[in-house]
CSV table of C-alpha atoms and ligand atoms in Angstrom, one decimal:
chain,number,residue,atom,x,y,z
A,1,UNK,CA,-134.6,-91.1,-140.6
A,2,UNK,CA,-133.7,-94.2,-139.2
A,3,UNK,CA,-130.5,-94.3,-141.4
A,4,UNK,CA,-127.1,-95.3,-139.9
A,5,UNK,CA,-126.4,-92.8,-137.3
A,6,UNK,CA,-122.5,-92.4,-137.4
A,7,UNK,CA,-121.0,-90.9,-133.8
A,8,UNK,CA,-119.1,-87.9,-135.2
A,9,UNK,CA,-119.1,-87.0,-139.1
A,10,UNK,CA,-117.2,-84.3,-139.6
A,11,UNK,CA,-119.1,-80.8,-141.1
A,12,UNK,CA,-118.3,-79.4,-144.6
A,13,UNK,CA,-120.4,-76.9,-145.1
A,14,UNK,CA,-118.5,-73.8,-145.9
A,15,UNK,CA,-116.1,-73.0,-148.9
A,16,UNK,CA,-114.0,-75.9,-148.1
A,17,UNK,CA,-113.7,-77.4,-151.4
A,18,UNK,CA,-113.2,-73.9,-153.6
A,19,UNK,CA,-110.7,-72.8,-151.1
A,20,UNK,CA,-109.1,-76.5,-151.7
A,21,UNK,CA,-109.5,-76.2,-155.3
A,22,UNK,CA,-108.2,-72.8,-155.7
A,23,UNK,CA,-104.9,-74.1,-154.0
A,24,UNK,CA,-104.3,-76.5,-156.2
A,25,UNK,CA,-104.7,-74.4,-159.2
A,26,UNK,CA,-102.2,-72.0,-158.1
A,27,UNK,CA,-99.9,-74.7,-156.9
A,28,UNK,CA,-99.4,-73.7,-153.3
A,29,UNK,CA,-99.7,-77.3,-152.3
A,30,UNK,CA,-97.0,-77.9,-149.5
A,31,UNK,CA,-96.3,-76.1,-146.2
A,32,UNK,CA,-96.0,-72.4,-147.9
A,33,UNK,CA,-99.2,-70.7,-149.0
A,34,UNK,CA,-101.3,-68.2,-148.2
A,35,UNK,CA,-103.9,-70.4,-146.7
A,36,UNK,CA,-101.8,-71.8,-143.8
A,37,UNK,CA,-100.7,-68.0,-143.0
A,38,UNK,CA,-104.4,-67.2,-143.0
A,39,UNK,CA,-105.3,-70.0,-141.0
A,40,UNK,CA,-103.0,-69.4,-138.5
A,41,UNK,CA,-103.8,-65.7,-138.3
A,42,UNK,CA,-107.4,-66.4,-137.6
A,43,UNK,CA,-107.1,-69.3,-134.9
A,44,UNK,CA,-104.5,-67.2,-133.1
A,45,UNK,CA,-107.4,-64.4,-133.4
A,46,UNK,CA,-109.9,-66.7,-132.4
A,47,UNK,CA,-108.3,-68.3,-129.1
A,48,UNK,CA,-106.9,-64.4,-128.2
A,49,UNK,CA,-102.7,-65.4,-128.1
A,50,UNK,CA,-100.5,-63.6,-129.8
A,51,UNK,CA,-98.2,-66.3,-131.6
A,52,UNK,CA,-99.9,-69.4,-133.3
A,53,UNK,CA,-98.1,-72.3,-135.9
A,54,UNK,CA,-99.7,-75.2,-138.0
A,55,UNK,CA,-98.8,-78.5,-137.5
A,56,UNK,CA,-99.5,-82.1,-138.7
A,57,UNK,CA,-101.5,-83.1,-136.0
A,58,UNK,CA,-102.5,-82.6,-132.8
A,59,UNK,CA,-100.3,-85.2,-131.3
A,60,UNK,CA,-97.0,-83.5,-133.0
A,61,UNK,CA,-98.4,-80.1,-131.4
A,62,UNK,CA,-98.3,-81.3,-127.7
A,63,UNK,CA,-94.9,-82.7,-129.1
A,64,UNK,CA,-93.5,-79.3,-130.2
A,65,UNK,CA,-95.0,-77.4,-127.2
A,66,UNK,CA,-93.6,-79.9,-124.7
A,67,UNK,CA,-90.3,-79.4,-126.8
A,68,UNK,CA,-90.8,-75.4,-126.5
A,69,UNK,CA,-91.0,-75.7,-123.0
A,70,UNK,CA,-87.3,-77.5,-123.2
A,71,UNK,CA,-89.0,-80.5,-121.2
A,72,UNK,CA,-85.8,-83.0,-121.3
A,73,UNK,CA,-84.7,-86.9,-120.7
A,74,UNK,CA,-85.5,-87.5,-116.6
A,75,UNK,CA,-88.0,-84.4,-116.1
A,76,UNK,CA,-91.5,-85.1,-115.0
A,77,UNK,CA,-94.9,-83.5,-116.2
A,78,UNK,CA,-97.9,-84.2,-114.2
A,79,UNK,CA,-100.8,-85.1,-116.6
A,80,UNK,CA,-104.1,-86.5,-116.1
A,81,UNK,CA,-105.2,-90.6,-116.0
A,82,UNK,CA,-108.4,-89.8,-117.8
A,83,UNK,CA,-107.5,-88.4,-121.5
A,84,UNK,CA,-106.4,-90.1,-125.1
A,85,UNK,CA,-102.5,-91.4,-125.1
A,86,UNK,CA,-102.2,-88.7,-127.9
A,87,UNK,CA,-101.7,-86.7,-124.0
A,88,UNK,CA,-99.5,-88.9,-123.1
A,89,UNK,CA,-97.1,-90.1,-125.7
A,90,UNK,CA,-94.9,-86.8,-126.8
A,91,UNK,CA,-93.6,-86.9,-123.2
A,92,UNK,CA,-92.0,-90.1,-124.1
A,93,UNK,CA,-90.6,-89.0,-127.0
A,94,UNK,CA,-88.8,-86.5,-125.0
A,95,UNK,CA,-87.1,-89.1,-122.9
A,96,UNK,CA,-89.2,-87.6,-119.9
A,97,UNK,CA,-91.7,-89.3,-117.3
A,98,UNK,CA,-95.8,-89.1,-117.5
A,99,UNK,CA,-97.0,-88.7,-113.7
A,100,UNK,CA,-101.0,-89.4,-113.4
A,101,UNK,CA,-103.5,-87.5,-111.7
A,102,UNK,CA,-106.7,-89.0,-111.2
A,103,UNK,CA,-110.1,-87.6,-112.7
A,104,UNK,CA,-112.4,-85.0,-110.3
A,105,UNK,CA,-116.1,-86.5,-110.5
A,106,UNK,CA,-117.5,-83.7,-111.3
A,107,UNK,CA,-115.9,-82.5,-114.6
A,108,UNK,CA,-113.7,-85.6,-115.3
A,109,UNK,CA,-110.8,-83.3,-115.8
A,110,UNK,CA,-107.8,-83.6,-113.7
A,111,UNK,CA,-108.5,-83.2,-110.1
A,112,UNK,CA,-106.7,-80.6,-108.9
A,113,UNK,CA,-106.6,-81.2,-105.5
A,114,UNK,CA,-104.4,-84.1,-106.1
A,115,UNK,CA,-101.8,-82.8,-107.9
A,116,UNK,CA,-99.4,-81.4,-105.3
A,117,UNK,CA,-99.0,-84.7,-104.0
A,118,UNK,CA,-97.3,-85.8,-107.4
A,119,UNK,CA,-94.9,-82.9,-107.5
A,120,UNK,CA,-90.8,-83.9,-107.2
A,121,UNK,CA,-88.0,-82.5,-107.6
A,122,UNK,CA,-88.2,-83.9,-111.3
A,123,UNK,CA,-91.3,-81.9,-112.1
A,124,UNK,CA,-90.8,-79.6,-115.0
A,125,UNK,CA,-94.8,-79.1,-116.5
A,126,UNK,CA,-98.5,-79.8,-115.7
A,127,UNK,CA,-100.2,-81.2,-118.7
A,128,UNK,CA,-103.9,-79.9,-118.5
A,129,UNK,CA,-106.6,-81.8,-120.9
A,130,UNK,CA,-109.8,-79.9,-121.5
A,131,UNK,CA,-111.8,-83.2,-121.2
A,132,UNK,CA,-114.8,-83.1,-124.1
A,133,UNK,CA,-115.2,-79.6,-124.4
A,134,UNK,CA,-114.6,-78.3,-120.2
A,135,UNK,CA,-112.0,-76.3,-119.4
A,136,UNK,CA,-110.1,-77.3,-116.2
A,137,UNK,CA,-110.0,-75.6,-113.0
A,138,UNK,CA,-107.0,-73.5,-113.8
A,139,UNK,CA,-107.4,-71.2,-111.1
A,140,UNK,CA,-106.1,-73.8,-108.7
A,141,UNK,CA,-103.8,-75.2,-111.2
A,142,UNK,CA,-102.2,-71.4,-112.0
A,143,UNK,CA,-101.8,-71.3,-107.9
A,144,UNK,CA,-100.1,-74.8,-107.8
A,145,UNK,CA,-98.3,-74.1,-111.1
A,146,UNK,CA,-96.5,-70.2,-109.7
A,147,UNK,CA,-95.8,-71.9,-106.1
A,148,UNK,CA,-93.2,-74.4,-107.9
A,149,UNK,CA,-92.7,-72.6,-110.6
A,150,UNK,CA,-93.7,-75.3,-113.3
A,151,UNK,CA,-94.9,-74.3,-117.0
A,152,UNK,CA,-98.8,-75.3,-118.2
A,153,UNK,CA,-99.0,-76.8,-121.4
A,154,UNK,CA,-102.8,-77.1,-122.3
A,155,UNK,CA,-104.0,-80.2,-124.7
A,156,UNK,CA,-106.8,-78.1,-126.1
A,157,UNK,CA,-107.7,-81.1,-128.8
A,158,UNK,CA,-111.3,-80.6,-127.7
A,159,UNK,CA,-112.1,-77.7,-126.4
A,160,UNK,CA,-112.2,-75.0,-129.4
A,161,UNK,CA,-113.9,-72.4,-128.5
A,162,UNK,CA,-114.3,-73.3,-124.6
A,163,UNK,CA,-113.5,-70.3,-121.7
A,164,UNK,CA,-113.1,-69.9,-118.4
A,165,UNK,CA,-114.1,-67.2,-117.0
A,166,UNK,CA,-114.4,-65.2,-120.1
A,167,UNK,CA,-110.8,-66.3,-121.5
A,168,UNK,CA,-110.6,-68.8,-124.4
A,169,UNK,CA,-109.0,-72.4,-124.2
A,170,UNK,CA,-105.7,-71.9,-125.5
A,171,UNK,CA,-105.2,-69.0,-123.5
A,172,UNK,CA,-105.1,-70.6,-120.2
A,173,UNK,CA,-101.2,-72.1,-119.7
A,174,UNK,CA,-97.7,-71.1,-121.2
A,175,UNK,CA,-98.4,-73.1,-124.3
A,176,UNK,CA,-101.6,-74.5,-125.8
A,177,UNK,CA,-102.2,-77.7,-128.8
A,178,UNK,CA,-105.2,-77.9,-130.9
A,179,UNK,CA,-106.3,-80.5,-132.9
A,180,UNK,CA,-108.4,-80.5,-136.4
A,181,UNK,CA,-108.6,-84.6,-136.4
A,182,UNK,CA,-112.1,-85.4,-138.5
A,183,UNK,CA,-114.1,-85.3,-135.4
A,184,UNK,CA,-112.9,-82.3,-133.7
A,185,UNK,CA,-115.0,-78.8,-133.9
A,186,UNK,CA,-113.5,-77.9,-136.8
A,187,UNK,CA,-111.3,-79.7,-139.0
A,188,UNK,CA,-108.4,-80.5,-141.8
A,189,UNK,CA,-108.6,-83.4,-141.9
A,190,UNK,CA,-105.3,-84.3,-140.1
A,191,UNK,CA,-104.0,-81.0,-138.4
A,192,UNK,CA,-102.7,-79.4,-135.5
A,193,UNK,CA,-102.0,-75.7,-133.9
A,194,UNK,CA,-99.3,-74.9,-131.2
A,195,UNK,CA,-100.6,-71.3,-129.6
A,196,UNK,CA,-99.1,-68.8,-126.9
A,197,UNK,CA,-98.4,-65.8,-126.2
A,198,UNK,CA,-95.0,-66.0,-126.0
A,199,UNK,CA,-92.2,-64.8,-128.6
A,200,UNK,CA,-90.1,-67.3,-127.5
A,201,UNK,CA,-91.7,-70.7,-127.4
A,202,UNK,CA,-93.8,-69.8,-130.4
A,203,UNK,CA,-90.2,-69.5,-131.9
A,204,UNK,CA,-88.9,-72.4,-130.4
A,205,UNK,CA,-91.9,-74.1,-131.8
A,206,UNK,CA,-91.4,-73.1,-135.3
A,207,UNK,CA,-87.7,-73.7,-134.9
A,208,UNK,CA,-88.1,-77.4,-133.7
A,209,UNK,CA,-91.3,-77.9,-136.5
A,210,UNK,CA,-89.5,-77.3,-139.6
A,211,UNK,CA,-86.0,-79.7,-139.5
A,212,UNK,CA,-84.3,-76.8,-137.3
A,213,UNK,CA,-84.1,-74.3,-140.4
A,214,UNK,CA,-83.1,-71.3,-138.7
A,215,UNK,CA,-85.6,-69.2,-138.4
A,216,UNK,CA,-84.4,-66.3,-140.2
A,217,UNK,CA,-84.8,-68.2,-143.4
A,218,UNK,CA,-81.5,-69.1,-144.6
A,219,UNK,CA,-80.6,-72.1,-146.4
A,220,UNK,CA,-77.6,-72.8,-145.3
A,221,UNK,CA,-78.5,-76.6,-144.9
A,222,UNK,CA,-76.2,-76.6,-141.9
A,223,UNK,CA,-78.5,-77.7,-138.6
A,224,UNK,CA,-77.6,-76.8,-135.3
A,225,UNK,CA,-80.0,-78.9,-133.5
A,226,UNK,CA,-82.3,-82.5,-134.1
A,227,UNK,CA,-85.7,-80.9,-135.8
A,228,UNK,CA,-88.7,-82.4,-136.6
A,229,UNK,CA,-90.7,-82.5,-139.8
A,230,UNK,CA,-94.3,-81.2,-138.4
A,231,UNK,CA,-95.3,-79.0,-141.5
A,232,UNK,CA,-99.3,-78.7,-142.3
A,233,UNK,CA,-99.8,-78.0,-145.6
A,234,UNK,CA,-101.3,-75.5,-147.4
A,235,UNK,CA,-104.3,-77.8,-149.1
A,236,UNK,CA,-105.4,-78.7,-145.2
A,237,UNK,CA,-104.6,-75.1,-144.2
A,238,UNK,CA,-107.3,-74.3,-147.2
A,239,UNK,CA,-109.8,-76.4,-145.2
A,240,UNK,CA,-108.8,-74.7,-141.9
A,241,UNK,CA,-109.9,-71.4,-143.0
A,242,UNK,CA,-113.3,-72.2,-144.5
A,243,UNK,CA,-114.0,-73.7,-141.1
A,244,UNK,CA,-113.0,-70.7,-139.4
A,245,UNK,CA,-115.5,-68.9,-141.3
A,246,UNK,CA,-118.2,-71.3,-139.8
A,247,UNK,CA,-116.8,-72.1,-136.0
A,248,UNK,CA,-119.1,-69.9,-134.2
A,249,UNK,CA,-122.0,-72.0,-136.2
A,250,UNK,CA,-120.2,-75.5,-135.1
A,251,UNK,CA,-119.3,-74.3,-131.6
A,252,UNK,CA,-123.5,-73.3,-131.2
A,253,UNK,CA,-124.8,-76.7,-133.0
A,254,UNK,CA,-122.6,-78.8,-130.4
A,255,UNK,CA,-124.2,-77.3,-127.6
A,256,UNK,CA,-127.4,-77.1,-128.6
A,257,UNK,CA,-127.4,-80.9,-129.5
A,258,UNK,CA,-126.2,-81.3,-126.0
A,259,UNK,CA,-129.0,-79.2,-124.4
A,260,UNK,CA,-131.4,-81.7,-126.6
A,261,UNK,CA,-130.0,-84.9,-125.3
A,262,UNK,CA,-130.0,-83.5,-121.5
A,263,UNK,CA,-133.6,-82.1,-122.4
A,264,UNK,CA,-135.0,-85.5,-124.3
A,265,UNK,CA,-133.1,-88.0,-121.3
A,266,UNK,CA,-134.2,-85.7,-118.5
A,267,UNK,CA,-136.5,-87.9,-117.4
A,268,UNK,CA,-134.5,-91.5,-117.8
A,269,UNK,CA,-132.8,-92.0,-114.6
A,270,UNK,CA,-129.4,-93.1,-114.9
A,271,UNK,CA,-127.6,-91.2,-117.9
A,272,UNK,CA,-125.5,-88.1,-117.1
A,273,UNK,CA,-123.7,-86.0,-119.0
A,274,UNK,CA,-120.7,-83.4,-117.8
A,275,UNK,CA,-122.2,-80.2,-116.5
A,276,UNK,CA,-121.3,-76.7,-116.8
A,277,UNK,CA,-119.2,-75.6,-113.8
A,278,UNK,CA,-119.8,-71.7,-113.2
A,279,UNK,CA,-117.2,-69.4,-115.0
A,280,UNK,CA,-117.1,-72.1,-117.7
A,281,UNK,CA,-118.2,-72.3,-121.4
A,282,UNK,CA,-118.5,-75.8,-122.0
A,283,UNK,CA,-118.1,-76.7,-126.0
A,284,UNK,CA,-119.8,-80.2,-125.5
A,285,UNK,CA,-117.1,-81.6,-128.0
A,286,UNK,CA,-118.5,-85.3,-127.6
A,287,UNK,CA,-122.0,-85.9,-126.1
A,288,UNK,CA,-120.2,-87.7,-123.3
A,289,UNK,CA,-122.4,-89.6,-120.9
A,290,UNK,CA,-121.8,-92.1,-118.2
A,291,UNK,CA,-124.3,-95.0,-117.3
A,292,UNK,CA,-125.0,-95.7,-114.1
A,293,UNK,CA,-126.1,-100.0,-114.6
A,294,UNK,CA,-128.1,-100.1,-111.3
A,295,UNK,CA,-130.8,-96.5,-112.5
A,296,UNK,CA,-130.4,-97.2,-116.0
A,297,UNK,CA,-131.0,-101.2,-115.6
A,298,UNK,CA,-128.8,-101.7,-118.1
A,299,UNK,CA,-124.9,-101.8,-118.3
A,300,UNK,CA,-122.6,-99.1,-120.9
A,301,UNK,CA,-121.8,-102.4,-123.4
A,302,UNK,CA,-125.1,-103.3,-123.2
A,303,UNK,CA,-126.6,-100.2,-124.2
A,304,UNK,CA,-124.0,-99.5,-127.2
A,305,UNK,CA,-125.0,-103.1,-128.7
A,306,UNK,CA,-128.7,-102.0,-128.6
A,307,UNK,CA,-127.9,-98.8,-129.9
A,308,UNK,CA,-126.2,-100.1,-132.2
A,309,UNK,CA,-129.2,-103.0,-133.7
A,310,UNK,CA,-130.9,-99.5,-133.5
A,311,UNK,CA,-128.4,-98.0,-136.4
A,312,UNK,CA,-126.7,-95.7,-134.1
A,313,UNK,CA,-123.4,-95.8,-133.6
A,314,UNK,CA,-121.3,-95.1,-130.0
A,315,UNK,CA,-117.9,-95.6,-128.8
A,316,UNK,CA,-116.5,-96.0,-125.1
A,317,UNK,CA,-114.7,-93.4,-123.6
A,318,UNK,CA,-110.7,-93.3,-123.2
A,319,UNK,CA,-109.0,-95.9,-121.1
A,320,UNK,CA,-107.1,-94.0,-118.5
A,321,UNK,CA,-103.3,-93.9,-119.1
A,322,UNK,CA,-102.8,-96.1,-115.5
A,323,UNK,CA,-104.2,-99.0,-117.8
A,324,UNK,CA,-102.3,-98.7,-120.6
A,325,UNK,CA,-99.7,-101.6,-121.5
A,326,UNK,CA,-97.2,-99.1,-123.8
A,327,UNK,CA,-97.1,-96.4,-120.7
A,328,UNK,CA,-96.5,-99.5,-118.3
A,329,UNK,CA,-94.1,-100.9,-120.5
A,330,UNK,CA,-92.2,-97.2,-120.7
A,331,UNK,CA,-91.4,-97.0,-116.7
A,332,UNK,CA,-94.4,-95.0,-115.8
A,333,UNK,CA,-96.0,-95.7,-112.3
A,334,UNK,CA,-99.4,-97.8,-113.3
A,335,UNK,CA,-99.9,-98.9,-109.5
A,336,UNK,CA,-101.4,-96.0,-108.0
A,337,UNK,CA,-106.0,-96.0,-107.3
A,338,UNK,CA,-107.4,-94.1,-110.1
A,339,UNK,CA,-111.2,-94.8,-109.4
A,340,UNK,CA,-112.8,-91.9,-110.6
A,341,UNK,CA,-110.7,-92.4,-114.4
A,342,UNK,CA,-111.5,-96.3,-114.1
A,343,UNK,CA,-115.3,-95.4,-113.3
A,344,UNK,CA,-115.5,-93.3,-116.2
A,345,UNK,CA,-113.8,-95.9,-118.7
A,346,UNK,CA,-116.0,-98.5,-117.7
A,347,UNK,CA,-119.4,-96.8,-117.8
A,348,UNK,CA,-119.0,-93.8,-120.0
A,349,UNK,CA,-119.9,-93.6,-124.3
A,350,UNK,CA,-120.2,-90.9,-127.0
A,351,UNK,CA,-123.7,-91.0,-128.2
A,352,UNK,CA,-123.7,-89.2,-131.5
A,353,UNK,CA,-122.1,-85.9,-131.4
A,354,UNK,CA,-121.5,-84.4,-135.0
A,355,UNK,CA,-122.3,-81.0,-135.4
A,356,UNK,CA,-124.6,-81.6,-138.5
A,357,UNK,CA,-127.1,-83.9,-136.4
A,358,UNK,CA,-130.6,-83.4,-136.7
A,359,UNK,CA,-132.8,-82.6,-133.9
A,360,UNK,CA,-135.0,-85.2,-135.4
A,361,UNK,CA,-132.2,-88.1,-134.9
A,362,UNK,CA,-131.2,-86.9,-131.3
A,363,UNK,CA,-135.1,-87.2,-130.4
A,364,UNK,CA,-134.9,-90.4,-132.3
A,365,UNK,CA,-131.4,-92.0,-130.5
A,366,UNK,CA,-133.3,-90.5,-126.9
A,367,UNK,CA,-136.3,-92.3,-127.6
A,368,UNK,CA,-134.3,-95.7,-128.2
A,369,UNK,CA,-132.7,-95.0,-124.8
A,370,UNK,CA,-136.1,-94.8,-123.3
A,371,UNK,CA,-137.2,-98.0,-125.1
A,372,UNK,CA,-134.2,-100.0,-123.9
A,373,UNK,CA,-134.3,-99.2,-120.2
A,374,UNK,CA,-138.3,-99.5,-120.4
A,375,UNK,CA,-137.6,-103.1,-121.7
A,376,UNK,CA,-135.1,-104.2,-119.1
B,1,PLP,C1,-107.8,-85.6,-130.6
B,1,PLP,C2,-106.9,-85.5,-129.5
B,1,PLP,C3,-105.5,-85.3,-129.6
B,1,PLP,C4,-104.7,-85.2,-130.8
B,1,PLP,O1,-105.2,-85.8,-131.9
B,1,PLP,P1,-104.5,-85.9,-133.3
B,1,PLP,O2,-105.3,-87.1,-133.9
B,1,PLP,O3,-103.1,-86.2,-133.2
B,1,PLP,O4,-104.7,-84.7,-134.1
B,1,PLP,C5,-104.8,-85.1,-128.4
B,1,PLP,N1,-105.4,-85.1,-127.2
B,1,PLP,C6,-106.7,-85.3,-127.1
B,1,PLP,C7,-107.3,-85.3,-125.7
B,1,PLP,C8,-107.5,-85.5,-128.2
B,1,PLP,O5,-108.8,-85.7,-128.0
């Protein structure tokens, strides 16, 4: 019991490795397959969109979808501080600008009431990031979005499974990206999804993801346009669909480890966790909570190094895009006050969040918590 606690081992527990197996024995071992076809025929059935392609990664999806969109050298897209710079880096790659929005206290998600203020002339996209499982407020953000007519892309890395007011992550913007990275909900390993429910970015998508091939399958080996090589292949695709079998299961363990941490901590003053706005479904992707060092008597770094005596391992949370030295370094406007983002970085950590985890280690990690602030 009082092994290592590792903060987010991926889940295994389906048909993974005779789905795996069974492509190798029949040598569908690149990007065609029936595995990937499969794949992408449930998760587009899943998330309720029409059109869905495998990619890579997650990172090469918000690539492709930005691409889809035809955001271009000089355009804008309005994006929040608070995320990973897997948000931020594909609209570099397209020669276009990052604009930060701050985080709303509440959810940490992009606060929508402070994202007119960043709209130009230049502005071509908001970037929404489901932070750690909540969906944003996309009612304002579809209102803000049709007034100057600016596509949503949504970075739906973490949020599998999450809905707003009945309708699934994914299904929220013009054009979503999922990620199956180890520690995601479910996983490939490496892997990626772009998802819409439109004809013609998913088209554009697959275009752009496969070297510019044209779509109707010749091979001609002339191309008209600079592709990209974003293929997932069929052996990942083969893990993709035995977790599909089993995402209801995942999507129900990470909340109900949540509801034992809030349940266990209730009574420790100091530690919060993101909340459940009303319309939401809230995947609790990371147990995400933020210390307050005055309550708790004792500060986030703190608390990880005991933790971690303790066997159980944390990690900080994200530091916000304003901070970043590459993004700075690219042209992006670092100066504006980002205090909610900045308040998060510096007092927020991932206590253990895979969806395997005991009940019996998140009483265990809970009781350590209690220990610490009792001896401080
Ligand atoms: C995981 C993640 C990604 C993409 O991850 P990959 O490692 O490229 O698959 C993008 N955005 C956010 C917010 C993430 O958490």
């Amino acid at each position: 019991m009082n092994d290592f606690i590792q903060v987010c081992e991926p889940l295994l527990a389906g048909k993974e490795e005779e789905y795996v197996l069974d492509a190798v024995k029949t040598g569908w071992i690149s990007a065609q397959g029936s595995y990937v076809n499969m794949f992408e025929d449930e998760f587009a059935k899943f998330c309720g969109v029409k059109y869905s392609t495998t990619v890579s990664n997650g990172t090469n999806a918000i690539h492709l979808g930005l691409k889809a969109l035809n955001v271009s050298p000089g355009d804008e897209v309005i994006m929040p501080d608070f995320t990973m710079i897997c948000s931020a880096l594909p609209i570099c790659y397209l020669g276009a600008k990052p604009i930060f929005v701050d985080a709303e206290p509440e959810t940490w998600n992009i606060d929508p009431v402070k994202i007119e203020e960043k709209i130009t002339k230049k502005t071509k996209a908001i970037m929404v990031v489901h932070i750690y499982g909540h969906p944003c407020d996309m009612k304002t953000i579809w209102e803000i979005a049709k007034k100057h007519e600016l596509k949503i892309i949504e970075d739906a890395a973490e949020t599998h499974g999450a809905e707003y007011y009945g309708k699934k992550c994914g299904d929220l913007g013009d054009i979503a990206a999922f990620s199956f990275f180890a520690n995601k909900v479910v996983t490939t390993g490496e892997g990626g999804m772009v998802v819409t429910n439109s004809k013609d970015l998913i088209d554009r998508a697959k275009y752009y993801k496969d070297l510019c091939f044209p779509l109707s399958g010749e091979r001609t080996y002339f191309h008209q346009d600079i592709g990209f090589q974003y293929r997932l292949s069929n052996l990942q695709a083969a893990i993709g669909v035995a977790q599909m079998e089993k995402i209801d299961d995942y999507i129900e363990m990470r909340i109900n480890n949540n509801a034992l941490y809030k349940k266990y901590l209730n009574d420790v003053g100091g530690i919060s966790f993101q909340p459940e706005k009303k319309g939401c479904k809230n995947i609790y992707w990371m147990n995400a909570a933020v210390v307050d060092p005055i309550k708790y008597g004792v500060s986030r770094d703190i608390l990880m190094e005991k933790l971690l005596e303790r066997g159980i391992q944390t990690r900080k949370f994200f530091v916000p895009m304003h901070k970043q030295p590459a993004l700075k370094k690219y042209g992006c406007d670092c100066n504006g006050s980002f205090p909610v983002s900045s308040w998060l970085s510096d007092n927020g950590l991932y206590l253990p969040s895979g969806s395997g985890l005991k009940a019996s280690e998140i009483e265990y990690i809970c009781e350590v918590i209690r220990e610490i602030q009792k001896k401080n």
